Short mmCIF file of C-alpha atoms and ligand atoms in Angstrom, two decimals:
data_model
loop_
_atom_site.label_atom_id
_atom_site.label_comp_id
_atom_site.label_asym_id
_atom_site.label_seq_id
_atom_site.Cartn_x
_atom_site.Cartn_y
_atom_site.Cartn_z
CA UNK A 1 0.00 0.00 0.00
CA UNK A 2 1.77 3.19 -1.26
CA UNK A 3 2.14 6.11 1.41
CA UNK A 4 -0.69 5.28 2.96
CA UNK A 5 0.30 7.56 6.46
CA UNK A 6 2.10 10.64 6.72
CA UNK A 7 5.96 9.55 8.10
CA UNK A 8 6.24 9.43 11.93
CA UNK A 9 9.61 10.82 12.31
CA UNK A 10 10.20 12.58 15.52
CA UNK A 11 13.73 13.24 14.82
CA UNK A 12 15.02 16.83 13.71
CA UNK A 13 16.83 17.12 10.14
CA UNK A 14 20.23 19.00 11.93
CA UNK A 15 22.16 18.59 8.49
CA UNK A 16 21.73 21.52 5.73
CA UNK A 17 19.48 20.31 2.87
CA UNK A 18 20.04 21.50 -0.47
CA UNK A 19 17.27 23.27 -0.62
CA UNK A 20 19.33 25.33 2.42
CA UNK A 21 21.73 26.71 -0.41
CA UNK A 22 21.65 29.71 -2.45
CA UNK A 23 23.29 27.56 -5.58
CA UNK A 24 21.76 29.88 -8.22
CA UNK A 25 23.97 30.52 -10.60
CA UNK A 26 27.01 28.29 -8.48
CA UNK A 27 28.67 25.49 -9.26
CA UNK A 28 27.46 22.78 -7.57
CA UNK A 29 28.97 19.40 -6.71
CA UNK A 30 26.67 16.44 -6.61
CA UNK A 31 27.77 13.04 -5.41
CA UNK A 32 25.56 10.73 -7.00
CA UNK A 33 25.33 7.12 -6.86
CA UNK A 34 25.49 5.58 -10.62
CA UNK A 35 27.18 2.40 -9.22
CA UNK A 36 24.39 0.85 -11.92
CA UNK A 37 24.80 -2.95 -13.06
CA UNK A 38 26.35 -3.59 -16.83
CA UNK A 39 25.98 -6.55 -18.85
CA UNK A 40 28.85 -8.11 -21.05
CA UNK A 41 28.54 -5.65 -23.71
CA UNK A 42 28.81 -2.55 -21.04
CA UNK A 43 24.70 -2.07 -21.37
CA UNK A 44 23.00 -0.78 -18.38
CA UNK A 45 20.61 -3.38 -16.85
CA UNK A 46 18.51 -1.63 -14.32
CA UNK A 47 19.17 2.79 -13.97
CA UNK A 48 16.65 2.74 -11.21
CA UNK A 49 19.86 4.13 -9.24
CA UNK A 50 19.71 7.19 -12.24
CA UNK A 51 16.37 7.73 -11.98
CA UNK A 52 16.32 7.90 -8.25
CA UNK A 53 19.28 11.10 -8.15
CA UNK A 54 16.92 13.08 -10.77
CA UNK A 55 14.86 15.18 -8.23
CA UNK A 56 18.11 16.59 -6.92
CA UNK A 57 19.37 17.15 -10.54
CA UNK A 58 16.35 18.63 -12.13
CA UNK A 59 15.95 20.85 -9.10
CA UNK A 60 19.88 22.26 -9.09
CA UNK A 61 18.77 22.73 -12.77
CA UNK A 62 15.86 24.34 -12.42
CA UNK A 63 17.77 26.60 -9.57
CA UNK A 64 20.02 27.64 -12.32
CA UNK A 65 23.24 26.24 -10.82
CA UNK A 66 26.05 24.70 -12.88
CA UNK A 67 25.86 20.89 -12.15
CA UNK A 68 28.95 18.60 -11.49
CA UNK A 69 27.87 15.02 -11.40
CA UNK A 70 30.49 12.69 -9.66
CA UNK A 71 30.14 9.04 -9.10
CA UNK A 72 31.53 5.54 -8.96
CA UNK A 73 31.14 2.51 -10.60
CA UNK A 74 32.20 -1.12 -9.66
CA UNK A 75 36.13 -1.16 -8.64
CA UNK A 76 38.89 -0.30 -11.55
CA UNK A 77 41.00 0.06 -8.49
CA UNK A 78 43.06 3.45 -9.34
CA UNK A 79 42.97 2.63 -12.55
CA UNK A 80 41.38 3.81 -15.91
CA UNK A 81 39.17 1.17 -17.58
CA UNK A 82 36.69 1.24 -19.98
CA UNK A 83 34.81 -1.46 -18.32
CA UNK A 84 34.14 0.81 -15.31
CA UNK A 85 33.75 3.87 -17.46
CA UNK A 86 30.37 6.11 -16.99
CA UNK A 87 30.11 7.12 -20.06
CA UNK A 88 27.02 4.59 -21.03
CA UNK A 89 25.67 6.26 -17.64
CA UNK A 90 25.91 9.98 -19.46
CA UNK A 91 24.54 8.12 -22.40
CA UNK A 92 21.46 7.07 -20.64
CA UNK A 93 20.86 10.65 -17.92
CA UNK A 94 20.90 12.23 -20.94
CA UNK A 95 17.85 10.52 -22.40
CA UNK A 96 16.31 10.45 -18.76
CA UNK A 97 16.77 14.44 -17.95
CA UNK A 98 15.96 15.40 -21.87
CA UNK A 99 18.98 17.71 -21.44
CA UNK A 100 22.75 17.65 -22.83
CA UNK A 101 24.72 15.89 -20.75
CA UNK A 102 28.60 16.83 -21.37
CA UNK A 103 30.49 13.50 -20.25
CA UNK A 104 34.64 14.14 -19.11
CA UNK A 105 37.36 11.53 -19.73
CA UNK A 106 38.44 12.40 -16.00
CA UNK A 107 37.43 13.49 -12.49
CA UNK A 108 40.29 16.38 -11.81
CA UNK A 109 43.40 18.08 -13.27
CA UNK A 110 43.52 21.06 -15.62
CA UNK A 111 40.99 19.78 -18.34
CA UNK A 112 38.44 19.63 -15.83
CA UNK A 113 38.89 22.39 -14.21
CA UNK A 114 38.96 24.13 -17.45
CA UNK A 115 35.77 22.54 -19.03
CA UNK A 116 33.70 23.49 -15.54
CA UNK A 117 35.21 27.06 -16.31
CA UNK A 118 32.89 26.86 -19.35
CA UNK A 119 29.52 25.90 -18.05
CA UNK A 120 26.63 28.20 -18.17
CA UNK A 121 23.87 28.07 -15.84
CA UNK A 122 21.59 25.25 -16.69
CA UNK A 123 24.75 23.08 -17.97
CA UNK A 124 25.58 19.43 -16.53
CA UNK A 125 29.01 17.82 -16.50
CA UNK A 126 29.59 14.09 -15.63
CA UNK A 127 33.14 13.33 -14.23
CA UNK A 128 34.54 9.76 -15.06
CA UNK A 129 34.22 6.95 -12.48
CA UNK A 130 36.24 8.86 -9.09
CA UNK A 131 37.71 5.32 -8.28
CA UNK A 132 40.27 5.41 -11.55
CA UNK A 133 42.00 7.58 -8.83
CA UNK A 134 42.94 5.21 -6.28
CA UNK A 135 42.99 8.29 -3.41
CA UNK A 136 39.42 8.41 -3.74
CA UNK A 137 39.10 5.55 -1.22
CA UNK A 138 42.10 6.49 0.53
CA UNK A 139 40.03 10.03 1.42
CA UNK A 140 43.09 11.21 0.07
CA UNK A 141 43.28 15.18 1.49
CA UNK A 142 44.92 16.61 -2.28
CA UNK A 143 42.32 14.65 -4.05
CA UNK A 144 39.34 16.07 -1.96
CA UNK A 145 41.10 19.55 -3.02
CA UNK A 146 40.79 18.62 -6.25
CA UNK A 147 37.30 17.78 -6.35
CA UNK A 148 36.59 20.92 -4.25
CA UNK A 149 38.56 23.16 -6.42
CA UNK A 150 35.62 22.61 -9.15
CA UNK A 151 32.66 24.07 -7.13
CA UNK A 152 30.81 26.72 -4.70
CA UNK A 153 29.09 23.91 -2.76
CA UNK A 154 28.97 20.23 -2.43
CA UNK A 155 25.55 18.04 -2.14
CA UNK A 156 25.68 14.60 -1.46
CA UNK A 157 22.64 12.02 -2.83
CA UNK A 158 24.95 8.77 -3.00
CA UNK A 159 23.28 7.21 -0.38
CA UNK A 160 24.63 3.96 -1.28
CA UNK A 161 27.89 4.93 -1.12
CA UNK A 162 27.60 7.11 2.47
CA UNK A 163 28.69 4.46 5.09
CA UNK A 164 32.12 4.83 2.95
CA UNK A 165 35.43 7.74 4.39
CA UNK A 166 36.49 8.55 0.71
CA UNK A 167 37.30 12.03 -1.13
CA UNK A 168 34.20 12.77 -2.46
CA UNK A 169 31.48 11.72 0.27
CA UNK A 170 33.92 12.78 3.70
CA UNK A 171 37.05 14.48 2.50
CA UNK A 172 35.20 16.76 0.10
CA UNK A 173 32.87 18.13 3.01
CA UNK A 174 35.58 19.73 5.06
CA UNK A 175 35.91 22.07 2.13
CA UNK A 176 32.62 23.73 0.90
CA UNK A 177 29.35 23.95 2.47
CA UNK A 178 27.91 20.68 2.37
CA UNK A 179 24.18 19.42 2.25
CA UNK A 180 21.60 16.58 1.52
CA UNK A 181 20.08 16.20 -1.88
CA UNK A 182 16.34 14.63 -1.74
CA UNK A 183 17.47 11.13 -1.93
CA UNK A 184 20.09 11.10 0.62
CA UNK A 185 17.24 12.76 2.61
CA UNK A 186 14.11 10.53 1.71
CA UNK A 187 16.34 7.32 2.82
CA UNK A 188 17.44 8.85 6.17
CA UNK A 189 13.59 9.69 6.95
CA UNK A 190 12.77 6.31 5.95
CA UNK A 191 15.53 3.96 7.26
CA UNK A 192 16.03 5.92 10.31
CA UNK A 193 13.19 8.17 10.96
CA UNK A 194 10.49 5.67 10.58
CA UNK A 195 12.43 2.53 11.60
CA UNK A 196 13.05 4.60 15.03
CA UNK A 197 9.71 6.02 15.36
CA UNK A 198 7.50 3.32 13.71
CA UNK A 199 3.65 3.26 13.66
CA UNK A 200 2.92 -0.02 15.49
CA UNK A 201 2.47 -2.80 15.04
CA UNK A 202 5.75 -2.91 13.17
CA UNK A 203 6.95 -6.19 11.59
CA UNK A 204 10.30 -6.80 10.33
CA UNK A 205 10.47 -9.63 7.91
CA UNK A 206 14.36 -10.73 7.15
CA UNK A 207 16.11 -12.92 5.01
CA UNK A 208 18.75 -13.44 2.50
CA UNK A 209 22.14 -16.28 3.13
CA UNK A 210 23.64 -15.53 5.95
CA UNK A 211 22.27 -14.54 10.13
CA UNK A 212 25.96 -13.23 10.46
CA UNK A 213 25.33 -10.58 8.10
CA UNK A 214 21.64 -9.39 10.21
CA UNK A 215 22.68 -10.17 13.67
CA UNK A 216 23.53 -6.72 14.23
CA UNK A 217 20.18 -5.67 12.31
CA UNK A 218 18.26 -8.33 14.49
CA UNK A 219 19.82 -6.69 17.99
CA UNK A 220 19.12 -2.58 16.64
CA UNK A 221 15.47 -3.92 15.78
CA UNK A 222 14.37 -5.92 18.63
CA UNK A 223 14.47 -2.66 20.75
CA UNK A 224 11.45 -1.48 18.37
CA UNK A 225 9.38 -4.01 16.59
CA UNK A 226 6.33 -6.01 17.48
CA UNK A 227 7.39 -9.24 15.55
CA UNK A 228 10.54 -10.32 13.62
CA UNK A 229 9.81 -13.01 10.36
CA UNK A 230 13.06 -14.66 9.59
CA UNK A 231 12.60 -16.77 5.90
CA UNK A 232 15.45 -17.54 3.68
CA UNK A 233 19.05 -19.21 4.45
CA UNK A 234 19.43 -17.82 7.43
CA UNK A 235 16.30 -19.40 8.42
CA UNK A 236 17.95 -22.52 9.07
CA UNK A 237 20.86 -21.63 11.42
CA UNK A 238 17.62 -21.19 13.99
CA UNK A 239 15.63 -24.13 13.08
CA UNK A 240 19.14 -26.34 13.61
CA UNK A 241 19.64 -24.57 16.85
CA UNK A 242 16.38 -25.33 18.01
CA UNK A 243 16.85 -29.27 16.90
CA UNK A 244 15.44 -29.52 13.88
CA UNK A 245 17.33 -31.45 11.22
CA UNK A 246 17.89 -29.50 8.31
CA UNK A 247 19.55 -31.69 5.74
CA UNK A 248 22.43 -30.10 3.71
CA UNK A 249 20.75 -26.53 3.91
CA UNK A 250 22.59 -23.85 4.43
CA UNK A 251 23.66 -23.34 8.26
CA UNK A 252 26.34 -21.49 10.39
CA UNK A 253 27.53 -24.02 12.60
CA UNK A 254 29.39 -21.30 14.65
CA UNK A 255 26.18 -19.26 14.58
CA UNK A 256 23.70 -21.71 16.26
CA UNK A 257 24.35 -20.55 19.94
CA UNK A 258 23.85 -17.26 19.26
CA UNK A 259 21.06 -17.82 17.36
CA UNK A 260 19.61 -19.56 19.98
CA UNK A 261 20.29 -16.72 22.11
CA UNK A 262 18.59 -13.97 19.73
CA UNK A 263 15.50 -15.66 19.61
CA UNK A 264 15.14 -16.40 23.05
CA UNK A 265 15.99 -12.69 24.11
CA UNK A 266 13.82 -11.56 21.18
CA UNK A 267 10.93 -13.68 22.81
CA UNK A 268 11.83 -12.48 26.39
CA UNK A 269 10.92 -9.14 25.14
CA UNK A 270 7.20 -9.87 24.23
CA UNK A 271 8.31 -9.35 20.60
CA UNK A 272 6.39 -12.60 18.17
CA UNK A 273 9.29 -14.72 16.38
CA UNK A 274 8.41 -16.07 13.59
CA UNK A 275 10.52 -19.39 11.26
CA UNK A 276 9.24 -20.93 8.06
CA UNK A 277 6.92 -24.40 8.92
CA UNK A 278 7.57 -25.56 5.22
CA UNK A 279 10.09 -25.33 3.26
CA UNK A 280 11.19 -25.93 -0.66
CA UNK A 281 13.95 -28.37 -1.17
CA UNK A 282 15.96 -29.32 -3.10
CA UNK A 283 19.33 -31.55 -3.75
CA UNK A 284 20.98 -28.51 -5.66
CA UNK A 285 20.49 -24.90 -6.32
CA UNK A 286 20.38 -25.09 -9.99
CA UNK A 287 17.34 -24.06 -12.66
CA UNK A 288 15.96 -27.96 -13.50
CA UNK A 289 16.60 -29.37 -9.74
CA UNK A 290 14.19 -31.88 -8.50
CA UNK A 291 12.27 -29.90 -5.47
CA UNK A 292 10.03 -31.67 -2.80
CA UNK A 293 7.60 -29.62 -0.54
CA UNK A 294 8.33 -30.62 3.41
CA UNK A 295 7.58 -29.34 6.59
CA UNK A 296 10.37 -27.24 8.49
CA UNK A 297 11.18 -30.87 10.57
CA UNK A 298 11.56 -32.89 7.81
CA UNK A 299 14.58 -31.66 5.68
CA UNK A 300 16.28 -35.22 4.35
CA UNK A 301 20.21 -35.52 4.64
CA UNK A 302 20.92 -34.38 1.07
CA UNK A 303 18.68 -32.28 0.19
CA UNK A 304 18.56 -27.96 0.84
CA UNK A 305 15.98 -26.02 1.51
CA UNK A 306 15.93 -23.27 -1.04
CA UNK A 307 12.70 -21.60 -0.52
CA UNK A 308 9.83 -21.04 2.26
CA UNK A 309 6.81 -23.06 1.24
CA UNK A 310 2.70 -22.13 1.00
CA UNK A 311 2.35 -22.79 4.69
CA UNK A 312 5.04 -20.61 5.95
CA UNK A 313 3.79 -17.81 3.20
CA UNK A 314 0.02 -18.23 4.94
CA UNK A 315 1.77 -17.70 8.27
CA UNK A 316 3.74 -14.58 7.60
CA UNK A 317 1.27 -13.34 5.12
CA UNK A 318 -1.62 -13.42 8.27
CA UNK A 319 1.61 -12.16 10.62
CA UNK A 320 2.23 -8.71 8.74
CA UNK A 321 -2.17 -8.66 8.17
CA UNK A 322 -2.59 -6.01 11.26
CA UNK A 323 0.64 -4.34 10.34
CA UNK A 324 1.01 -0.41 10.38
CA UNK A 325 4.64 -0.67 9.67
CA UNK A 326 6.80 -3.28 7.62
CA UNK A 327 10.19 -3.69 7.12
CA UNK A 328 11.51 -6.30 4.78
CA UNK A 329 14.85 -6.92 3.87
CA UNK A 330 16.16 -9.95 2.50
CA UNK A 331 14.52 -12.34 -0.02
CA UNK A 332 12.62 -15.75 1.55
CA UNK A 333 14.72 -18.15 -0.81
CA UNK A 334 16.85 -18.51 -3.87
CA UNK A 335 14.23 -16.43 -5.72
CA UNK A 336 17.19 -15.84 -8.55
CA UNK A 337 15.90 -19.68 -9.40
CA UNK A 338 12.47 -19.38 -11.04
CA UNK A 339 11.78 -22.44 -9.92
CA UNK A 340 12.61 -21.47 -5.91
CA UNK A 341 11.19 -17.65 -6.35
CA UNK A 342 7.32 -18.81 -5.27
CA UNK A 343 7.65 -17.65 -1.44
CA UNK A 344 9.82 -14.51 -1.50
CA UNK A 345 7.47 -13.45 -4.80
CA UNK A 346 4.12 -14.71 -2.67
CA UNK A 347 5.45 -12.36 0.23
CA UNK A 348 6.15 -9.69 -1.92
CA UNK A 349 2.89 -9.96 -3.00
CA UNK A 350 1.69 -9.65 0.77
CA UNK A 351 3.84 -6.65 1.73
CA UNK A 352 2.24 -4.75 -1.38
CA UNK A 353 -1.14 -5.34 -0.50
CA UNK A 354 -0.56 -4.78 3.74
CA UNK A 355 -2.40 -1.55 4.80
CA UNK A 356 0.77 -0.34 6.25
CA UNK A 357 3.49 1.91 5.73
CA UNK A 358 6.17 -0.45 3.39
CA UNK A 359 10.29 -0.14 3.71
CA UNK A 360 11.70 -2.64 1.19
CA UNK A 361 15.94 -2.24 1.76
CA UNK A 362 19.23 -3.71 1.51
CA UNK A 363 20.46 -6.25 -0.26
CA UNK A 364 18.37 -8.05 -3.30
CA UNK A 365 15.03 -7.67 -2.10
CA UNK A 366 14.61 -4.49 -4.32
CA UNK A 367 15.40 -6.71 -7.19
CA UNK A 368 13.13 -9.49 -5.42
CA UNK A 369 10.08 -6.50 -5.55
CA UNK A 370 10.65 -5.44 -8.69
CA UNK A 371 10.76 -9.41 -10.36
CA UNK A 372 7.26 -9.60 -8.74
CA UNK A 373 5.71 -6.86 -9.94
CA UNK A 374 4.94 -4.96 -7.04
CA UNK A 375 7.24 -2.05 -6.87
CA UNK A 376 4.95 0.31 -7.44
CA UNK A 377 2.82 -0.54 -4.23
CA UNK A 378 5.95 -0.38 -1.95
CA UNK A 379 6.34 3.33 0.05
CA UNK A 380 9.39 3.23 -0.39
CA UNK A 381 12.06 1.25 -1.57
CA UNK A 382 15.65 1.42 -0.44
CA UNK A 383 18.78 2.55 -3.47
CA UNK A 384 21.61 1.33 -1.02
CA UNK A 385 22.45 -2.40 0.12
CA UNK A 386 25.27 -1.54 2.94
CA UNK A 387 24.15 1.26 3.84
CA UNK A 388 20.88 0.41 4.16
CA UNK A 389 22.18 -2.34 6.22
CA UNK A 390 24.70 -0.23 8.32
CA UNK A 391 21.40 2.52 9.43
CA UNK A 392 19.21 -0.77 10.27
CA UNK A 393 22.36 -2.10 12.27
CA UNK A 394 21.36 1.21 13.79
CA UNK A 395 25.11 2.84 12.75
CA UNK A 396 25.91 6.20 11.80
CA UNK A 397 26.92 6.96 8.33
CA UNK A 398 30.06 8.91 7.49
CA UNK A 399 28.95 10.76 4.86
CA UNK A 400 25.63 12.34 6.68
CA UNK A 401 27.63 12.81 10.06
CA UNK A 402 29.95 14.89 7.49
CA UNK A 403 27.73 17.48 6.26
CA UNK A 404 27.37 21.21 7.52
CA UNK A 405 25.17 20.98 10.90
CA UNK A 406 22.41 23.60 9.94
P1 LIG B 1 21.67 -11.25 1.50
O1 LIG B 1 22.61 -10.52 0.59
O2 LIG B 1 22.26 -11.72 2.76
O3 LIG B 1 20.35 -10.52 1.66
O4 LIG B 1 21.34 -12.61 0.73
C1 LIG B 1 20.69 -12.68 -0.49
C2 LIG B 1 20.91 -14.04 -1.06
O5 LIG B 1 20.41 -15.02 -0.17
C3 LIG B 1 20.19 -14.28 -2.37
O6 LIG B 1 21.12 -14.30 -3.40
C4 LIG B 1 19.53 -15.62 -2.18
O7 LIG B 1 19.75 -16.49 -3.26
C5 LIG B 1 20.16 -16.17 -0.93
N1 LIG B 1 19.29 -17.11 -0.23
C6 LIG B 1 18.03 -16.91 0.16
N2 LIG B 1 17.52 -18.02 0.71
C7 LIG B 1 18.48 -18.96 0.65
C8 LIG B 1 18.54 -20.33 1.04
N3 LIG B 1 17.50 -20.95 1.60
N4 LIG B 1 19.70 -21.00 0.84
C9 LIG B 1 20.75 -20.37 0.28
N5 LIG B 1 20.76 -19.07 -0.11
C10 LIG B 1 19.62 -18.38 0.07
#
């Protein structure tokens, strides 16, 4: 159900906005996240990640500012490298913002600096990929001069790159007066603001491989929600520390005490706990594998469990029913397998149509949404996988800590 509440955040926005800057007529730095997926032949697969930074683009634009677009994409590791180049990414804003984009074979030096010289108001330069320098990452204090050298003020919307300490998200900020663009913003409100100050009952469904990778998310959450649905791999490093045989599937033998412990000082709290009762399975996780639908107890030596099954769907489904608030972050099963996709698609299905306020983030489950059709019913749906991760793990990212304090 899309925004179907005003957001409950309690907590005051401390960090200057963009709209807090008089950037008419400036030049204006924006770190955006274009970290987009490529196929073989350098095509871009999904630009929801483009799409989601034009807001802050269109409105610099429509300010009148000169715009400096800066981003990374995958790791060249200091070097240059066409495979990592953005110019496909210039290709395609182009198209998106129905404006010229002007696309530079660098990110600093002379040429740079002399081509921002040019701009008119209105005008939008993309730098190459920052990480073909490798003192980007290193926060490098000449390369963050660098960057600064090219504009008035700095605005940061790469929210999926903000729990990083490089050039152009920390080292940049000490430099010019730094603010928020609209995405940065809209995550923090959501993955913070309304994860702190949810409208109850709030249910957090989690998944994905591994419970070493949510523990953290699991201990920040149980201080706020009603009830906690664990589905997908890590599913089964509970089950096997409560007893259960679980066959071959996927388990963290050095996990299972603390496991253990979670859910018992999850329960201790009042807060509902809730594992799969069925389960796909299957011998491997290939397209074509034989599957077999058993109950959670059953799991044969040999075979995996690769997906929750219609039971555990009904369960969780009637679970998240009374809802005002869900959180979901990690798919139920090996959904990248049509054949083991049913539950974390069913679910999807089940978050869309919940009369609550939605927060899909981190990890795949974006991609999980969007396979099922049901993006367009989700409130709001989460751009960044670690840092997404690292504000549910109830962290502080770098890059917002960094900006100017209003
Ligand atoms: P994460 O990045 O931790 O959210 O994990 C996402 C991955 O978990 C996806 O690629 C899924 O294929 C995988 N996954 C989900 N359920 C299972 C399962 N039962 N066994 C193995 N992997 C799983």
């Amino acid at each position: 159900m899309k925004n179907s509440q005003s957001l409950p955040i309690k907590g005051v926005w401390n960090k200057l906005t963009i709209k807090d800057l008089n950037i008419r007529g400036k030049r204006v730095f924006i770190r955006v996240d274009f970290n987009v997926p490529l196929d073989e032949n350098l095509n871009i697969t999904d630009d929801r990640r483009i799409r989601a930074a034009l807001p802050t683009i269109n409105y610099a634009i429509d300010e009148g500012s000169k715009v400096i677009l800066a981003s990374h994409l995958g790791r060249p590791r200091g070097k240059s490298d066409k495979r990592y180049s953005l110019a496909s990414v210039a290709r395609r804003l182009q198209r998106l913002i129905r404006k010229e984009v002007t696309f530079l074979p660098d990110c600093v030096g002379p040429k740079v600096e002399e081509a921002v010289s040019k701009m008119a108001e209105g005008d939008i330069i993309l730098l190459e990929n920052l990480r073909t320098h490798s003192e980007e990452e290193a926060n490098n204090e000449a390369f963050s001069k660098a960057l600064a050298r090219l504009a008035d003020y700095y605005v940061n919307d790469a929210f999926g790159a903000s729990h990083r300490k490089h050039s152009s998200i920390v080292g940049i900020t000490k430099l010019l007066p730094s603010a928020a663009g609209f995405l940065l913003q809209k995550e923090i409100d959501y993955l913070q603001g309304v994860v702190n100050n949810p409208v109850r009952p709030f249910v957090a469904i989690l998944g994905g491989a591994k419970v070493s990778g949510k523990i953290d998310v699991i201990r920040n959450l149980e201080e706020k929600v009603d009830k906690v649905i664990v589905g997908g791999g890590m599913a089964y490093t509970f089950l096997k520390a409560e007893g259960y045989n679980v066959g071959d599937s996927l388990v963290e033998d050095d996990m299972l005490d603390l496991a253990n412990e979670i859910r018992k000082g999850v329960v201790a709290k009042g807060i509902k706990f809730y594992l799969p009762v069925d389960c796909v399975i299957a011998q491997s996780i290939e397209p074509g594998a034989e599957t077999k639908l058993v109950t959670a107890q059953e799991i044969p030596s040999g075979w995996k469990a690769v997906d929750v099954g219609p039971a555990s769907v009904k369960l969780f489904s009637e679970a998240i029913e009374s809802a005002k608030t869900i959180l979901w972050n990690g798919p139920m099963g090996v959904f990248e397998v049509d054949a083991f996709s049913r539950g974390t698609f069913a679910m999807a299905h089940s978050v869309a149509d919940a009369y609550a306020l939605t927060i899909v983030g981190g990890g795949d489950t974006d991609l999980a949404v969007s396979r099922a059709g049901v993006s367009e019913s989700i409130s709001f749906i989460s751009t960044g996988g670690g840092a997404a991760l690292e504000l549910l793990e109830g962290k502080d990212l770098p890059g917002l800590v960094a900006l100017t304090d209003k």
